[in-house]
mmCIF file of C-alpha atoms in Angstrom:
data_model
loop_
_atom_site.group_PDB
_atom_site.id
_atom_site.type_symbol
_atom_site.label_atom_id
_atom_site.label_comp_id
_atom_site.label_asym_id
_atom_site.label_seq_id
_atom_site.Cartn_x
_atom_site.Cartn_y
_atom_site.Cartn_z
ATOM 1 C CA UNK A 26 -8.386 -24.550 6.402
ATOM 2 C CA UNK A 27 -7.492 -27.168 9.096
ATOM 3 C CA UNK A 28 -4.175 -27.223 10.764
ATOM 4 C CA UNK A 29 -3.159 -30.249 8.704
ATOM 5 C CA UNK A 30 -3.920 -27.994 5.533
ATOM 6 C CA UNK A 31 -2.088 -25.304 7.112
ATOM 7 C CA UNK A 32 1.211 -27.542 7.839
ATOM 8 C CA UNK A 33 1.043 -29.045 4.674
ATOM 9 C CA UNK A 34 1.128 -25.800 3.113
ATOM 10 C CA UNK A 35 3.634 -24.614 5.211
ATOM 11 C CA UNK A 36 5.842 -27.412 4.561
ATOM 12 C CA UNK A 37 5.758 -26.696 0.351
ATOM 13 C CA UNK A 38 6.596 -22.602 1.447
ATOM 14 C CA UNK A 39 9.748 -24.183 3.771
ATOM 15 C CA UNK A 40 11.096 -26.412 1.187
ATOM 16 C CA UNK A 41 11.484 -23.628 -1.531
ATOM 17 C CA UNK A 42 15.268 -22.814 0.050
ATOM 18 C CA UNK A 43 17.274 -23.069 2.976
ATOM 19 C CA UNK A 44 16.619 -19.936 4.304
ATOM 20 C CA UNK A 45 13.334 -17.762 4.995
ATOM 21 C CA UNK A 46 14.714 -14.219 5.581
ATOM 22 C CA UNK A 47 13.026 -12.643 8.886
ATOM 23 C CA UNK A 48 12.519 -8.811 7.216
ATOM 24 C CA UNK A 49 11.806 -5.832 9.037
ATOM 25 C CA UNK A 50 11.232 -3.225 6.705
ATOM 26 C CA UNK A 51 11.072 0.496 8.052
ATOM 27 C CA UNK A 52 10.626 2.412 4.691
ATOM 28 C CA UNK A 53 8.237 1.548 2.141
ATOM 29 C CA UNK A 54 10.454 2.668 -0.676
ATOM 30 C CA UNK A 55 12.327 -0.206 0.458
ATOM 31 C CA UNK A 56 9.929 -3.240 0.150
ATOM 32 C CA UNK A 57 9.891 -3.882 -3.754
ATOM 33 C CA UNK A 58 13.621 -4.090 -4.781
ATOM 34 C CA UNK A 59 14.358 -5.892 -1.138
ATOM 35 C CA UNK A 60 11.893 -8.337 -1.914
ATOM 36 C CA UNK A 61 13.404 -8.678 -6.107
ATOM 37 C CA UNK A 62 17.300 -9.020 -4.674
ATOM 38 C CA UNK A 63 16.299 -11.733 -2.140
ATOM 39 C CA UNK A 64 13.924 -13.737 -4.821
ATOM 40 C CA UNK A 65 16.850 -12.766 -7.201
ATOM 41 C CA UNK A 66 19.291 -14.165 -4.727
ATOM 42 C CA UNK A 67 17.071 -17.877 -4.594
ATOM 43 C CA UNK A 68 15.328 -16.888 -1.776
ATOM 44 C CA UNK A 69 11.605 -17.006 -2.788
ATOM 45 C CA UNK A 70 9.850 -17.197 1.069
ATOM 46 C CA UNK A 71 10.048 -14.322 2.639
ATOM 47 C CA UNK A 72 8.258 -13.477 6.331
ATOM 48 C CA UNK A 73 7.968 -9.978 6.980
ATOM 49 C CA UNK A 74 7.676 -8.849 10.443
ATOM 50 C CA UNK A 75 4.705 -6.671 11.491
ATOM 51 C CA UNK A 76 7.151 -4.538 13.686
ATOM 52 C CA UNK A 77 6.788 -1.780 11.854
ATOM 53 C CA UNK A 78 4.168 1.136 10.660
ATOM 54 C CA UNK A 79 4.612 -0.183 7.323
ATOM 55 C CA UNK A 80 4.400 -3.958 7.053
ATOM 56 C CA UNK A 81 1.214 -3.864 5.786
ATOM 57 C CA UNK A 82 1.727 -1.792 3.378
ATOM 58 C CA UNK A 83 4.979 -3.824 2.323
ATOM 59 C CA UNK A 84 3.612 -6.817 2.160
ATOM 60 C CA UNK A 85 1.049 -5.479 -0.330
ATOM 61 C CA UNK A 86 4.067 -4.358 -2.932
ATOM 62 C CA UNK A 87 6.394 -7.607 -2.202
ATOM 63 C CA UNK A 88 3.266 -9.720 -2.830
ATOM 64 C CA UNK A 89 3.400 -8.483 -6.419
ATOM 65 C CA UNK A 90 7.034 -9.388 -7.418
ATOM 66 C CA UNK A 91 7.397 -12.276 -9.725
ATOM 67 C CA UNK A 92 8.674 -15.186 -8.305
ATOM 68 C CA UNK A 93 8.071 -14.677 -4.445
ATOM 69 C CA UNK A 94 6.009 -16.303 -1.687
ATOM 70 C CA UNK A 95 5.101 -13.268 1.002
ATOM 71 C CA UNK A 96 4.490 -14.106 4.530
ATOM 72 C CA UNK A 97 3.801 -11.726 7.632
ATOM 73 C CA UNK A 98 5.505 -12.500 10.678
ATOM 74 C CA UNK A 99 5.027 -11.777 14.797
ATOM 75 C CA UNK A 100 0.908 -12.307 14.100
ATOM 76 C CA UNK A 101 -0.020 -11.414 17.720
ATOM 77 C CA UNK A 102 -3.714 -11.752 17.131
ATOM 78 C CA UNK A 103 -6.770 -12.398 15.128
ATOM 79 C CA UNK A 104 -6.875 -8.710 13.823
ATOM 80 C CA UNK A 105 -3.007 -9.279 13.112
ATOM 81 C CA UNK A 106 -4.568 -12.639 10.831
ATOM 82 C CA UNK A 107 -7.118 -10.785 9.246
ATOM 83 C CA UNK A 108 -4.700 -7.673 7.900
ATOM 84 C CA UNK A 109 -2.447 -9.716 6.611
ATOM 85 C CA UNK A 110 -4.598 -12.025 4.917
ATOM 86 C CA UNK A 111 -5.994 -8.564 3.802
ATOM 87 C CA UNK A 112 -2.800 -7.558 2.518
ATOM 88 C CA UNK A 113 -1.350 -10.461 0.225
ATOM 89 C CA UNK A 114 0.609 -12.393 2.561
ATOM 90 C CA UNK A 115 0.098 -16.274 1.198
ATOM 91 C CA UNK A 116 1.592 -17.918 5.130
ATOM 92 C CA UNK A 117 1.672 -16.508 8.399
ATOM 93 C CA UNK A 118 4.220 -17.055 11.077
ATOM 94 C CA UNK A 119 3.795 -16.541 15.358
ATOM 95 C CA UNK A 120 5.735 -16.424 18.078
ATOM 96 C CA UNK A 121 3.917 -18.803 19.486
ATOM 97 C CA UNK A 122 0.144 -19.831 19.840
ATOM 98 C CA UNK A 123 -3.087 -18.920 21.383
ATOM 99 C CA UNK A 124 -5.994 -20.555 20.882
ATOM 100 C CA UNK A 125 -7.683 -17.823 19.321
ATOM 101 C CA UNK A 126 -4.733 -17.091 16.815
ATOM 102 C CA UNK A 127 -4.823 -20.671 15.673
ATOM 103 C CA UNK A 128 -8.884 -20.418 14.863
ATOM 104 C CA UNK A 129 -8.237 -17.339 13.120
ATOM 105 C CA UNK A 130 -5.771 -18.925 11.121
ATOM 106 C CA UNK A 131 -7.503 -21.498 10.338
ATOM 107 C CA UNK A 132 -10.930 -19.344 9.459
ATOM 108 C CA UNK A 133 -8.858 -17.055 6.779
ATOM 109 C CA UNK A 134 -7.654 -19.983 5.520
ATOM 110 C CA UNK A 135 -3.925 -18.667 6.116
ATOM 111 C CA UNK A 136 -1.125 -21.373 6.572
ATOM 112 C CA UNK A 137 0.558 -21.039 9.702
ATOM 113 C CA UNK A 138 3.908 -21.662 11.136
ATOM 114 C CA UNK A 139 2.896 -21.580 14.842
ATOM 115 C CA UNK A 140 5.938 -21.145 17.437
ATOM 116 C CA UNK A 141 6.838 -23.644 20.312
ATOM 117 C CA UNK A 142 9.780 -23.650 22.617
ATOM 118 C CA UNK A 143 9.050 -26.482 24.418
ATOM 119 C CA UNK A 144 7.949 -30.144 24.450
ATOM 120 C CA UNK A 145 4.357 -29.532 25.960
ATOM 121 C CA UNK A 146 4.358 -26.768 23.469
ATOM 122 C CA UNK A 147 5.295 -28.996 20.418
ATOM 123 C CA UNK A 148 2.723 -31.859 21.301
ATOM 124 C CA UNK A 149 -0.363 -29.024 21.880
ATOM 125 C CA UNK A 150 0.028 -28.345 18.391
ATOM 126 C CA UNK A 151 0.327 -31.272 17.645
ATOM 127 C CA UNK A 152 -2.625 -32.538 19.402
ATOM 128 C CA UNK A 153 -4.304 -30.127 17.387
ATOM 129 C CA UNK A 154 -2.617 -31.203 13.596
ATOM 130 C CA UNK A 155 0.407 -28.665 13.474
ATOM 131 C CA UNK A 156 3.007 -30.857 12.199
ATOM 132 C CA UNK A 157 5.377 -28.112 11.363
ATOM 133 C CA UNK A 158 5.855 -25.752 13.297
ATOM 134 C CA UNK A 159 8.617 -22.941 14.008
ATOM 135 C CA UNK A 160 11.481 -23.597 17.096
ATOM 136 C CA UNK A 161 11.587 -19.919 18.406
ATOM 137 C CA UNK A 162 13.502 -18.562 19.837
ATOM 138 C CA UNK A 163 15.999 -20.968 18.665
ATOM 139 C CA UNK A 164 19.484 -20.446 20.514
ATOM 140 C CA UNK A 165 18.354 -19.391 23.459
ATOM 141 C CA UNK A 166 16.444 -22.142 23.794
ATOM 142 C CA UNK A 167 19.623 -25.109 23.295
ATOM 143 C CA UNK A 168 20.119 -24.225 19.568
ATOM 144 C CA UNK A 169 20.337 -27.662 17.922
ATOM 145 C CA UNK A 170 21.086 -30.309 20.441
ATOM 146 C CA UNK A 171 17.402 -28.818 21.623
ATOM 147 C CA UNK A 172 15.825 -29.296 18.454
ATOM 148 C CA UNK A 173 17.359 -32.863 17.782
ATOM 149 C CA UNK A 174 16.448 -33.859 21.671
ATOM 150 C CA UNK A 175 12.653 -32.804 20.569
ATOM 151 C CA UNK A 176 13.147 -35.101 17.699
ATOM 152 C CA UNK A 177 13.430 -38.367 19.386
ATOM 153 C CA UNK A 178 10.190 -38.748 20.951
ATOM 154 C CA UNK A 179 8.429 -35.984 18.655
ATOM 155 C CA UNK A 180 9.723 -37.325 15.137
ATOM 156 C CA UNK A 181 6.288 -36.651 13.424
ATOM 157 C CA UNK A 182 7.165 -32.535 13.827
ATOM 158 C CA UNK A 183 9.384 -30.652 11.635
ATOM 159 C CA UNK A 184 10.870 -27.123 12.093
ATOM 160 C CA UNK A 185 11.975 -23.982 11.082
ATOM 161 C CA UNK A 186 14.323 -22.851 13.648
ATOM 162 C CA UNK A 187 14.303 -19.244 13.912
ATOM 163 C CA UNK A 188 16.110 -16.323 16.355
ATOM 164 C CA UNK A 189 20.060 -16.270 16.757
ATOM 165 C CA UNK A 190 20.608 -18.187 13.282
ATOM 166 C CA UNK A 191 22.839 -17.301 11.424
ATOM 167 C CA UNK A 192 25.277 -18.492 8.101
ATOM 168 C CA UNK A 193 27.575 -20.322 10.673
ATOM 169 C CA UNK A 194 25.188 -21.959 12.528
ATOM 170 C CA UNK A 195 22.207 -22.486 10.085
ATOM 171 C CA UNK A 196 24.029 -25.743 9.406
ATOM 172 C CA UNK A 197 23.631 -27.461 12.482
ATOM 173 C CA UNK A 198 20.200 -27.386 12.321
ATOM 174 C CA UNK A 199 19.160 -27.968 8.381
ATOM 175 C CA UNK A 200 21.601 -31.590 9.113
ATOM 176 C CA UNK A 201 18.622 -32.366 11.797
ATOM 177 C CA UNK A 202 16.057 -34.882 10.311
ATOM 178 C CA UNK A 203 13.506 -32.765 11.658
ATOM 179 C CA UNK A 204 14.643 -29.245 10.193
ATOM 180 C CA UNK A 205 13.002 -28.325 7.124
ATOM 181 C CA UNK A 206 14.758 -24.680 6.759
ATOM 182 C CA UNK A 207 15.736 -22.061 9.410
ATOM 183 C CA UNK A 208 14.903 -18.326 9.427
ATOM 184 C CA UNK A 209 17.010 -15.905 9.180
ATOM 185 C CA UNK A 210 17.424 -11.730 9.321
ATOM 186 C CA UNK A 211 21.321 -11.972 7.900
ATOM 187 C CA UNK A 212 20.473 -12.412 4.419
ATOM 188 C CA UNK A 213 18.997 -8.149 4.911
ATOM 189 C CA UNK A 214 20.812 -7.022 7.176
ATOM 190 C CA UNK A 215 19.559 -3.074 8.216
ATOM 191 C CA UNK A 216 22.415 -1.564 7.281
ATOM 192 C CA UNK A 217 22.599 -2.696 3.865
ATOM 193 C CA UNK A 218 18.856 -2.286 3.258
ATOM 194 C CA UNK A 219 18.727 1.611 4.884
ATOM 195 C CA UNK A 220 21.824 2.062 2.060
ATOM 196 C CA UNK A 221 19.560 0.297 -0.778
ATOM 197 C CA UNK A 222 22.324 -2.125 -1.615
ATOM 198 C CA UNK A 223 20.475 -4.217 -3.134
ATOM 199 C CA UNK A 224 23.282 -6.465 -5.101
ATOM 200 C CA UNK A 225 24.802 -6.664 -1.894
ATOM 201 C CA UNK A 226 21.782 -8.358 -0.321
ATOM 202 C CA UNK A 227 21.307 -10.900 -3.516
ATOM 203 C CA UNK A 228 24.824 -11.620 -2.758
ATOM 204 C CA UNK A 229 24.406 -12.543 0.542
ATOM 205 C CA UNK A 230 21.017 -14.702 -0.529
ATOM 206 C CA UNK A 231 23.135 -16.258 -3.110
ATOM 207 C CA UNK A 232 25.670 -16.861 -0.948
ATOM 208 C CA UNK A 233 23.149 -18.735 1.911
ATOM 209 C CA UNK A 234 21.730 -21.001 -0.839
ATOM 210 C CA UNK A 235 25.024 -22.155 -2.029
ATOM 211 C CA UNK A 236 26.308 -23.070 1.408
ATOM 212 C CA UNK A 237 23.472 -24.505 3.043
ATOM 213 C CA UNK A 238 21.463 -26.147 -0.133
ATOM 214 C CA UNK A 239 23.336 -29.845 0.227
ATOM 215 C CA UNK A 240 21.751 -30.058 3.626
ATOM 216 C CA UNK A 241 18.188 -30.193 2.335
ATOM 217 C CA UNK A 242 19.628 -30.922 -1.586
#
């Protein structure tokens, strides 16, 4: 899969909502009805986070609920590709980029969201075809005057923005020409998901796609 391939794949999993919830899921017992109150909720993509013992293994049960597109997140390296590939997830998403993460990417034929912070960041990928690629971590780095400032001389990029985003900000950066949707951990917040309120969470998923949908409507 070539990094065009990859971005243009990418770009179909970013345009399903407004939001990609950022999961971290610490209990396996967890994964299936977190995953069916977020798709329930109109959140389809979801990225979660190999930051846990269990990722793997939660991937592999949100992978099979109807109606969801299951992505692992904070791939570190090419074994990192190859066990998630392994265990469902249809799009990866980094940090950042190394050469040999992007190759073994692009070998397991696994769309990637790479990360970039910076200009020279944004044009390496794009030197090598990346033409979306994820603005991380977000706020720290400006927030969205950032992001728009990359836009001007880098308008063939777009982004999903992703670390300090939240409901009250996400709009700043989905009204950017060069936003495509922005990732977010408030739509499962820990607490709700350790109490398994799972209404709660399609709630809040509902609630995201209501407010932020006219920006990419």
């Amino acid at each position: 899969m070539t990094p065009a391939e990859q971005s243009a794949a990418a770009r179909q999993i970013c345009q399903l909502a407004p939001v990609v919830p950022v999961i971290v899921v610490k209990d396996i017992a967890h994964a299936r009805p977190l995953a069916e109150a977020l798709v329930a909720g109109g959140l389809p993509a979801l990225e979660v986070t190999l930051r846990s013992d269990c990722a793997l293994d939660a991937i592999r049960v949100m992978a099979e609920v109807e109606g969801g597109v299951v992505g692992a997140g904070t791939l570190l390296t090419p074994e990192d590709v190859k066990a998630a590939k392994a265990a469902g997830a249809k799009f990866g998403v980094s940090p950042g980029a190394t050469p040999r993460l992007l190759e073994a990417c692009a070998e397991a034929g696994l769309p990637l969201l790479p990360g970039a912070a910076t200009a020279s960041e944004v044009m390496a990928l794009l030197e090598r075809g990346y033409t979306v690629q994820k603005f991380f971590p977000a706020e720290t780095n400006g927030g969205a005057p950032a992001l728009k400032s990359l836009g001007g001389p880098l308008p063939q990029v777009s982004f999903c923005p992703t670390g300090g985003v939240s409901l009250k900000n996400a709009p700043d950066y989905l009204k950017l020409a060069n936003t495509l949707c922005v990732g977010g951990s408030w739509v499962a917040p820990d607490a709700m998901v350790q109490s398994g309120d799972w209404a709660g969470i399609t709630q809040l998923a509902r609630e995201a796609v209501e407010a932020l949908s006219g920006f990419k409507g």
